[in-house]
Amino acid sequence: MNRKSLLCFGLAAMMLVSNIHPASAISAGTKFKVQYTHNKKTYTKKALNARYNNTIIKTNMPGFLDGSTSMYSAYWIFGRCKSLGTSYKYTSKTKKITIKKGSKTVVMTLDSKKATLNGKSFTLPAAPRKVRYVAKKKNYIMVPGQTVAGKLGISYTWNNRLLSGVMKVSSSSSSSSNSSSPSTPTTGQVVAPKTKITAGSSNYSVRIKKPSGLSSAAVTSEDDYWNKRLILNINGNYKTHFSSSSNRNIKDSLSYSVSYTGGKTKIYLTTSSIKGFSITQDSSYIYVKYAAPKTMFSRVIVVDAGHGGSDSGAVGNGLYEKNMTLSIVLKMKYYFDRNSNYKVYYTRLSDWYPGIKERYTFSNNIHPDRFVSVHINSFKKKSANGTETLYNPKGKNSSSPYSISCKNFASSVHKKVLAATKFTDRKLTQRIPGSGAGVGVLSYSNTAATLGEVGFITNSSDAAFMKNNYTKIGKAFYDGILASF
């Protein structure tokens, strides 16, 4: 999927959650005129809309591209689409745009790329703008769709042929492998990986009393590790019950809070650092045990999708590296989600940019058995092609009982990816820190680490294959990691 496609589908997909808007939207692809109020310039734009299954979602203001960033009406999407569970507020005096969903709050300023998520700064790909829809003679505040969607943890897909976002809601409306943001890397009910330590009546950090008649099926969990917390989602309004201190017993230090939104009671268990969690239930209690990830889980992996957000990475043949690496990682996640032997942490699962230091620090704080970063190569000569895998020969081995050197880990991944692509074998490449060829995520990783350069985005043949085979490539990385154990 090219950059425009990926950036377009953020807010468009969110529009799919509700089709109650009474106003008509022009068809996707139709040209219309807008005037930016900050510079008084008028532009002709191509409309973007959204579909729920085969039904177009209607709004008063269509979406459009600002450069390569999709822009959507903050009011019509975040303020009017109640099924989204979001709220929108604009303060004209300060030009602040505030959008909330559950515990997440995104604050933006009109005409500025600087924004915050729960107080943490990040950069938008395009500034929010007040835009006049010329034909209707009305102004609308437009925000970057993809980024805002990702920050709020809303899932989405994109249909490039229809210029529309398309959402298919699963039985758990928040469950999707592509829903995540830095604040919510995974949502919904997740298959728990096999743990070394299991919560129970005689071994727990937190014990929470259940209200009478609450079934175990009504309780799901969400490991919100970027926010260092576990979220328990309970169907129904039990806020009063779970807020009562008499209904919980906390043995280990953490912050406990409760909210009710969108038909669910949410219990937030926030810790001082990233933890691994085990959750079990009986008819009377929910038991939660937490500790360092490597204490809780037998096999721990960190997966990094290269680039993201404002950093597009390599560009070629109508493709952007950041979109390709994310697509591959999401396919890897599909397989890992179905294998309970591994606990996997992802540096990003949506279009945002964690800094290089943020990535390796995140991994080192988890102390995983493996770290793998997915990238796409490029070169000024379009004839350059092939699969290459990088490693740091001075890098650390992973810890026992799954000890392996960086070179051997790189070799394991390289063999599987090369077999999937059938590209030219560019073999393993050393990247030595301090040599001018070092790679930050490899130089500073505290475990066996490798970086896979799948193929060349600047080579038309490599690019075409990668674009059409994300599942095959994602499965190859998955197989390579498993083979290393």
Coordinates of C-alpha atoms in Angstrom, one line a residue:
M1 CA 0.0 0.0 0.0
N2 CA 1.4 3.4 -0.9
R3 CA 1.9 6.2 1.5
K4 CA -1.2 8.1 0.3
S5 CA -3.3 5.0 0.7
L6 CA -2.1 4.3 4.3
L7 CA -2.4 7.9 5.4
C8 CA -5.9 8.2 3.9
F9 CA -7.5 5.3 5.7
G10 CA -7.1 6.5 9.3
L11 CA -10.2 8.7 9.9
A12 CA -12.0 7.3 7.0
A13 CA -12.1 3.9 8.7
M14 CA -13.4 5.4 11.9
M15 CA -16.3 6.9 10.0
L16 CA -17.4 3.3 9.4
V17 CA -18.5 2.7 12.9
S18 CA -21.7 4.6 12.6
N19 CA -23.8 5.5 9.5
I20 CA -26.3 7.8 11.2
H21 CA -25.0 11.0 9.7
P22 CA -27.9 12.7 7.9
A23 CA -25.9 14.9 5.6
S24 CA -24.8 13.9 2.1
A25 CA -21.1 13.6 1.2
I26 CA -19.8 13.8 -2.3
S27 CA -18.5 10.7 -3.9
A28 CA -14.9 9.6 -3.4
G29 CA -12.7 10.9 -6.2
T30 CA -15.0 13.9 -6.9
K31 CA -13.2 17.2 -7.0
F32 CA -14.3 20.1 -4.8
K33 CA -12.8 23.4 -3.7
V34 CA -11.6 24.3 -0.2
Q35 CA -10.0 27.5 1.1
Y36 CA -7.4 27.3 3.8
T37 CA -8.2 30.1 6.2
H38 CA -4.6 30.5 7.5
N39 CA -3.2 31.6 4.1
K40 CA -6.4 32.4 2.2
K41 CA -5.4 30.1 -0.7
T42 CA -8.0 28.0 -2.5
Y43 CA -7.3 24.5 -3.7
T44 CA -9.1 21.8 -5.7
K45 CA -9.2 18.6 -3.7
K46 CA -10.3 15.0 -4.4
A47 CA -12.9 13.7 -1.9
L48 CA -12.2 10.7 0.3
N49 CA -15.1 8.9 1.9
A50 CA -15.7 5.7 3.9
R51 CA -17.7 2.5 3.7
Y52 CA -19.2 0.1 6.2
N53 CA -19.3 -3.1 4.3
N54 CA -20.9 -1.7 1.1
T55 CA -22.5 1.4 2.6
I56 CA -21.0 4.8 2.1
I57 CA -20.8 6.8 5.4
K58 CA -22.3 10.3 4.9
T59 CA -20.9 13.5 6.5
N60 CA -21.2 17.2 5.7
M61 CA -17.5 17.5 4.9
P62 CA -15.6 14.9 2.9
G63 CA -12.0 14.1 3.6
F64 CA -9.1 15.1 1.4
L65 CA -5.4 14.9 1.1
D66 CA -3.1 17.6 2.3
G67 CA 0.1 16.6 0.5
S68 CA 0.2 12.9 1.4
T69 CA -1.8 13.2 4.6
S70 CA -5.5 12.5 4.9
M71 CA -7.5 15.3 6.6
Y72 CA -11.0 14.8 8.1
S73 CA -13.5 16.9 9.9
A74 CA -12.8 16.7 13.6
Y75 CA -16.4 17.6 14.5
W76 CA -18.2 15.2 12.1
I77 CA -16.0 12.2 12.9
F78 CA -14.9 12.6 16.6
G79 CA -17.8 14.8 17.8
R80 CA -20.7 13.2 15.9
C81 CA -19.9 9.5 15.5
K82 CA -21.0 8.4 19.0
S83 CA -20.3 4.7 18.3
L84 CA -16.6 5.6 18.2
G85 CA -16.7 6.5 21.9
T86 CA -14.8 9.7 21.2
S87 CA -15.4 13.3 22.2
Y88 CA -14.2 16.5 20.5
K89 CA -13.7 20.0 21.7
Y90 CA -12.3 23.2 20.1
T91 CA -11.4 26.2 22.1
S92 CA -11.2 29.2 19.8
K93 CA -9.3 31.4 22.2
T94 CA -6.3 29.1 22.5
K95 CA -6.9 27.3 19.1
K96 CA -6.7 24.0 21.0
I97 CA -8.3 20.9 19.6
T98 CA -9.0 18.2 22.2
I99 CA -10.0 14.7 21.2
K100 CA -10.6 11.9 23.8
K101 CA -11.3 8.2 23.7
G102 CA -11.4 6.4 27.0
S103 CA -8.1 7.2 28.9
K104 CA -6.4 8.7 25.8
T105 CA -6.4 12.4 25.1
V106 CA -4.9 13.9 22.0
V107 CA -4.4 17.7 22.1
M108 CA -3.5 19.6 19.0
T109 CA -3.2 23.3 18.1
L110 CA -4.6 24.8 14.9
D111 CA -1.8 25.4 12.3
S112 CA 0.8 23.6 14.4
K113 CA 2.4 20.1 13.9
K114 CA 3.1 19.8 17.6
A115 CA 0.7 17.7 19.6
T116 CA 0.4 15.6 22.7
L117 CA -1.0 12.2 23.7
N118 CA -1.7 12.1 27.4
G119 CA 0.8 14.9 27.8
K120 CA 3.6 13.2 25.8
S121 CA 4.7 15.2 22.8
F122 CA 4.7 13.9 19.2
T123 CA 4.8 15.4 15.7
L124 CA 1.8 15.4 13.3
P125 CA 2.5 14.7 9.6
A126 CA 0.4 17.8 8.8
A127 CA -1.0 20.6 10.9
P128 CA -4.7 20.8 11.7
R129 CA -6.3 23.5 9.6
K130 CA -9.5 25.5 9.6
V131 CA -10.8 25.0 6.1
R132 CA -13.7 26.6 4.2
Y133 CA -15.8 24.3 2.0
V134 CA -16.3 26.8 -0.8
A135 CA -19.5 25.4 -2.2
K136 CA -21.2 25.3 1.2
K137 CA -19.7 28.5 2.5
K138 CA -18.9 26.8 5.8
N139 CA -15.7 26.3 7.8
Y140 CA -14.5 23.0 9.2
I141 CA -11.6 22.0 11.4
M142 CA -9.7 19.3 9.7
V143 CA -7.2 17.0 11.4
P144 CA -4.7 14.3 10.2
G145 CA -6.8 11.2 10.1
Q146 CA -4.3 8.4 10.1
T147 CA -2.3 9.7 13.0
V148 CA -5.2 10.7 15.2
A149 CA -6.8 7.3 14.6
G150 CA -3.6 5.5 15.6
K151 CA -3.0 7.5 18.7
L152 CA -6.6 6.7 19.9
G153 CA -6.1 3.0 19.2
I154 CA -8.8 2.7 16.5
S155 CA -8.4 -0.1 13.9
Y156 CA -8.8 0.5 10.2
T157 CA -8.2 -0.8 6.6
W158 CA -8.1 1.0 3.3
N159 CA -9.6 0.3 -0.1
N160 CA -7.4 2.2 -2.6
R161 CA -9.7 1.4 -5.6
L162 CA -12.7 3.0 -3.9
L163 CA -10.7 5.7 -2.1
S164 CA -12.5 4.6 1.0
G165 CA -11.7 3.3 4.5
V166 CA -13.5 0.0 5.2
M167 CA -14.1 -1.5 8.7
K168 CA -15.2 -4.9 9.6
V169 CA -16.1 -5.0 13.3
S170 CA -15.3 -8.3 15.1
S171 CA -17.2 -9.8 18.0
S172 CA -15.0 -7.6 20.2
S173 CA -15.4 -4.2 18.6
S174 CA -12.0 -3.1 19.7
S175 CA -10.1 -6.2 18.5
S176 CA -7.8 -5.8 15.5
S177 CA -4.3 -6.6 14.7
N178 CA -4.0 -3.2 13.0
S179 CA -5.7 -1.0 15.6
S180 CA -2.8 0.0 17.7
S181 CA -1.1 3.2 18.6
P182 CA 1.9 3.9 20.8
S183 CA -0.5 4.1 23.7
T184 CA -2.3 0.8 22.8
P185 CA -0.2 -1.7 21.0
T186 CA -2.8 -4.5 21.3
T187 CA -6.5 -4.3 22.0
G188 CA -9.3 -6.7 22.8
Q189 CA -9.0 -10.2 24.1
V190 CA -5.6 -11.6 23.4
V191 CA -4.5 -15.2 23.6
A192 CA -2.3 -15.3 26.6
P193 CA 1.2 -16.6 26.0
K194 CA 2.4 -19.5 28.1
T195 CA 3.8 -18.2 31.4
K196 CA 6.3 -19.4 33.9
I197 CA 4.2 -17.9 36.6
T198 CA 0.4 -18.2 36.7
A199 CA -1.9 -16.1 38.7
G200 CA -4.2 -17.9 41.2
S201 CA -5.8 -17.8 44.6
S202 CA -2.5 -18.4 46.4
N203 CA -0.3 -16.4 44.0
Y204 CA -1.5 -12.9 42.9
S205 CA -0.5 -9.3 42.9
V206 CA -4.1 -8.1 42.7
R207 CA -7.3 -9.9 43.6
I208 CA -10.5 -8.3 42.5
K209 CA -13.9 -9.5 43.7
K210 CA -16.5 -10.1 41.0
P211 CA -20.1 -8.9 41.3
S212 CA -22.6 -11.7 41.6
G213 CA -23.4 -13.4 38.3
L214 CA -20.5 -11.9 36.3
S215 CA -19.3 -14.6 33.9
S216 CA -15.6 -15.1 33.0
A217 CA -16.5 -14.6 29.4
A218 CA -17.6 -11.0 30.2
V219 CA -14.0 -10.1 31.3
T220 CA -11.2 -9.5 28.7
S221 CA -7.8 -8.1 29.1
E222 CA -5.6 -5.6 27.2
D223 CA -1.8 -5.4 27.7
D224 CA -1.3 -1.7 27.2
Y225 CA 2.5 -2.0 27.6
W226 CA 3.4 1.4 26.1
N227 CA 1.5 3.0 29.0
K228 CA 2.8 0.4 31.5
R229 CA -0.6 -1.0 32.4
L230 CA -3.1 -3.8 32.1
I231 CA -6.6 -2.9 31.2
L232 CA -9.4 -5.2 32.2
N233 CA -12.6 -4.8 30.1
I234 CA -15.9 -5.9 31.7
N235 CA -19.1 -6.0 29.8
G236 CA -21.7 -3.8 31.6
N237 CA -21.6 -0.9 34.1
Y238 CA -20.0 -2.2 37.3
K239 CA -18.0 1.0 38.1
T240 CA -19.4 1.4 41.6
H241 CA -18.6 -2.2 42.5
F242 CA -15.1 -2.2 41.2
S243 CA -14.3 1.2 42.6
S244 CA -15.0 0.1 46.1
S245 CA -11.7 -0.6 48.0
S246 CA -13.5 -3.4 49.9
N247 CA -13.7 -5.4 46.6
R248 CA -10.0 -5.5 45.9
N249 CA -6.8 -6.7 47.6
I250 CA -3.6 -5.2 46.2
K251 CA -0.4 -6.9 47.4
D252 CA 2.1 -5.3 45.0
S253 CA 2.6 -1.6 44.4
L254 CA 0.5 -0.2 41.5
S255 CA -2.1 2.4 40.6
Y256 CA -5.7 1.2 40.4
S257 CA -8.5 3.2 38.7
V258 CA -11.9 2.4 37.2
S259 CA -14.0 4.1 34.4
Y260 CA -17.1 3.3 32.4
T261 CA -17.4 4.0 28.7
G262 CA -19.0 2.5 25.6
G263 CA -20.9 -0.2 27.6
K264 CA -17.8 -1.5 29.3
T265 CA -16.3 -1.0 32.8
K266 CA -12.5 -0.6 32.5
I267 CA -10.1 -1.4 35.3
Y268 CA -6.6 0.2 34.9
L269 CA -3.7 -1.5 36.7
T270 CA -0.7 0.8 36.1
T271 CA 2.8 -0.2 37.1
S272 CA 6.1 1.7 37.3
S273 CA 7.7 -0.2 34.4
I274 CA 6.7 -2.6 31.7
K275 CA 5.5 -5.9 33.2
G276 CA 4.2 -9.2 32.1
F277 CA 0.8 -10.1 33.3
S278 CA -1.1 -13.4 34.0
I279 CA -4.8 -13.2 34.6
T280 CA -7.1 -16.0 35.8
Q281 CA -10.6 -16.1 37.2
D282 CA -12.9 -18.3 39.2
S283 CA -16.6 -17.7 40.1
S284 CA -15.7 -15.1 42.8
Y285 CA -12.5 -13.4 41.9
I286 CA -10.2 -12.1 39.1
Y287 CA -6.6 -12.8 40.0
V288 CA -3.7 -10.8 38.4
K289 CA 0.0 -11.6 38.8
Y290 CA 2.7 -9.4 37.4
A291 CA 6.4 -9.3 37.2
A292 CA 9.3 -8.5 34.8
P293 CA 8.4 -10.0 31.3
K294 CA 11.2 -12.6 31.4
T295 CA 10.0 -13.7 34.8
M296 CA 6.5 -14.2 33.6
F297 CA 7.0 -15.6 30.1
S298 CA 9.3 -18.3 28.8
R299 CA 10.1 -16.8 25.4
V300 CA 10.0 -13.0 24.9
I301 CA 10.5 -11.2 21.6
V302 CA 10.6 -7.5 20.5
V303 CA 9.6 -6.7 16.9
D304 CA 10.3 -3.4 15.3
A305 CA 8.7 -2.0 12.2
G306 CA 11.2 0.5 10.8
H307 CA 10.5 4.2 10.3
G308 CA 6.9 5.5 10.7
G309 CA 5.0 8.7 11.1
S310 CA 7.0 11.7 9.9
D311 CA 9.9 9.4 8.9
S312 CA 8.8 7.7 5.6
G313 CA 12.1 5.8 5.2
A314 CA 13.0 4.8 1.6
V315 CA 10.7 5.8 -1.2
G316 CA 10.4 4.2 -4.7
N317 CA 8.0 2.8 -7.2
G318 CA 5.1 4.6 -5.5
L319 CA 5.8 2.9 -2.2
Y320 CA 7.0 4.1 1.2
E321 CA 9.2 2.0 3.4
K322 CA 7.3 2.9 6.6
N323 CA 4.1 1.4 5.2
M324 CA 5.8 -1.7 3.9
T325 CA 7.6 -2.5 7.2
L326 CA 4.3 -2.0 9.1
S327 CA 2.4 -4.3 6.8
I328 CA 5.0 -7.0 7.2
V329 CA 5.0 -6.7 11.0
L330 CA 1.2 -6.9 11.1
K331 CA 1.4 -10.2 9.2
M332 CA 4.0 -11.4 11.7
K333 CA 1.6 -10.4 14.5
Y334 CA -1.2 -12.5 12.9
Y335 CA 0.9 -15.6 13.4
F336 CA 2.3 -14.7 16.8
D337 CA -1.2 -14.0 18.1
R338 CA -2.0 -17.6 17.4
N339 CA 1.0 -19.1 19.1
S340 CA 0.7 -19.1 22.9
N341 CA 4.4 -20.1 23.4
Y342 CA 5.7 -16.5 22.7
K343 CA 5.1 -13.1 24.2
V344 CA 5.8 -10.4 21.6
Y345 CA 6.1 -6.7 22.2
Y346 CA 5.9 -4.3 19.2
T347 CA 7.6 -0.9 19.0
R348 CA 4.8 0.3 16.8
L349 CA 1.6 -1.1 15.2
S350 CA 0.4 2.0 13.5
D351 CA 1.8 5.0 11.6
W352 CA 3.8 6.9 14.2
Y353 CA 7.5 7.4 14.8
P354 CA 9.3 6.1 17.9
G355 CA 12.8 7.5 17.9
I356 CA 15.8 5.1 17.5
K357 CA 16.8 5.5 21.1
E358 CA 13.2 5.0 22.1
R359 CA 13.1 1.7 20.3
Y360 CA 16.2 0.1 21.7
T361 CA 15.5 1.5 25.2
F362 CA 12.0 0.0 25.0
S363 CA 13.5 -3.4 24.1
N364 CA 16.2 -3.3 26.7
N365 CA 13.8 -2.5 29.4
I366 CA 11.9 -5.7 28.5
H367 CA 15.1 -7.8 28.4
P368 CA 13.8 -10.0 25.5
D369 CA 15.4 -13.2 24.1
R370 CA 15.3 -11.7 20.6
F371 CA 15.0 -8.3 18.9
V372 CA 14.3 -8.1 15.1
S373 CA 13.8 -4.9 13.1
V374 CA 12.2 -5.0 9.6
H375 CA 13.4 -2.6 6.9
I376 CA 13.3 -2.2 3.1
N377 CA 16.5 -1.3 1.2
S378 CA 17.1 1.4 -1.5
F379 CA 19.9 2.5 -3.8
K380 CA 20.3 5.2 -6.4
K381 CA 20.9 2.6 -9.0
K382 CA 17.6 0.9 -9.7
S383 CA 19.3 -2.3 -10.7
A384 CA 20.3 -3.0 -7.1
N385 CA 18.3 -5.8 -5.7
G386 CA 18.2 -8.7 -3.2
T387 CA 17.7 -9.7 0.4
E388 CA 20.3 -8.7 3.0
T389 CA 20.3 -9.2 6.8
L390 CA 22.4 -7.1 9.2
Y391 CA 23.9 -7.9 12.6
N392 CA 26.4 -6.4 15.0
P393 CA 29.3 -8.9 15.5
K394 CA 30.0 -7.2 18.8
G395 CA 26.4 -7.5 19.9
K396 CA 25.4 -9.4 23.0
N397 CA 24.1 -13.0 23.0
S398 CA 20.6 -13.5 24.2
S399 CA 20.3 -14.9 27.8
S400 CA 20.0 -18.5 28.6
P401 CA 18.2 -20.9 28.3
Y402 CA 17.7 -19.6 24.7
S403 CA 21.2 -18.2 24.2
I404 CA 22.2 -17.4 20.6
S405 CA 24.7 -15.0 19.0
C406 CA 23.6 -12.1 16.9
K407 CA 25.2 -13.7 13.8
N408 CA 23.4 -17.0 14.3
F409 CA 20.1 -15.3 14.9
A410 CA 20.6 -13.2 11.8
S411 CA 21.3 -16.3 9.8
S412 CA 18.2 -18.0 11.0
V413 CA 16.0 -15.1 9.9
H414 CA 17.9 -14.5 6.7
K415 CA 17.4 -18.1 5.5
K416 CA 13.6 -18.0 5.9
V417 CA 13.2 -14.5 4.4
L418 CA 15.4 -15.3 1.4
A419 CA 13.5 -18.5 0.8
A420 CA 10.3 -16.5 0.7
T421 CA 11.5 -13.7 -1.6
K422 CA 13.8 -15.8 -3.8
F423 CA 15.7 -12.5 -4.4
T424 CA 19.4 -12.2 -5.0
D425 CA 21.2 -13.4 -1.8
R426 CA 23.1 -10.3 -0.5
K427 CA 24.0 -12.5 2.5
L428 CA 24.7 -11.4 6.1
T429 CA 26.3 -8.0 6.6
Q430 CA 28.2 -6.8 9.7
R431 CA 27.4 -3.4 11.1
I432 CA 30.1 -2.5 13.6
P433 CA 29.3 0.3 16.1
G434 CA 31.7 3.3 15.7
S435 CA 32.8 2.3 12.2
G436 CA 30.4 4.7 10.5
A437 CA 28.2 1.8 9.5
G438 CA 26.7 1.1 12.8
V439 CA 22.9 0.8 13.3
G440 CA 21.5 2.2 16.5
V441 CA 19.0 -0.6 17.2
L442 CA 21.7 -3.2 16.7
S443 CA 24.6 -1.2 18.4
Y444 CA 22.7 -0.7 21.6
S445 CA 20.6 -3.8 21.9
N446 CA 21.2 -5.9 25.0
T447 CA 20.2 -9.2 23.4
A448 CA 20.6 -11.1 20.1
A449 CA 19.4 -8.6 17.5
T450 CA 19.1 -8.5 13.7
L451 CA 17.8 -6.1 11.0
G452 CA 16.3 -7.6 7.9
E453 CA 16.5 -5.6 4.6
V454 CA 13.8 -7.6 2.7
G455 CA 14.5 -6.1 -0.8
F456 CA 15.0 -2.9 -2.7
I457 CA 12.1 -0.4 -2.9
T458 CA 14.0 1.3 -5.8
N459 CA 14.0 -1.9 -7.8
S460 CA 10.7 -2.4 -9.7
S461 CA 10.8 -6.2 -9.5
D462 CA 11.6 -6.4 -5.8
A463 CA 9.1 -3.7 -5.0
A464 CA 6.3 -5.4 -6.9
F465 CA 6.9 -8.7 -5.2
M466 CA 7.1 -7.2 -1.7
K467 CA 3.9 -5.1 -2.3
N468 CA 2.0 -8.3 -3.2
N469 CA 3.5 -10.7 -0.7
Y470 CA 3.4 -9.1 2.8
T471 CA 1.8 -12.2 4.3
K472 CA 4.5 -14.5 2.9
I473 CA 7.3 -12.2 4.1
G474 CA 5.7 -11.7 7.5
K475 CA 5.4 -15.5 7.8
A476 CA 9.1 -15.9 6.9
F477 CA 10.2 -13.5 9.6
Y478 CA 7.9 -15.4 12.1
D479 CA 9.4 -18.8 11.0
G480 CA 13.0 -17.4 11.2
I481 CA 12.5 -16.2 14.8
L482 CA 10.9 -19.6 15.8
A483 CA 13.7 -21.5 14.1
S484 CA 16.2 -19.5 16.2
F485 CA 14.8 -21.1 19.4

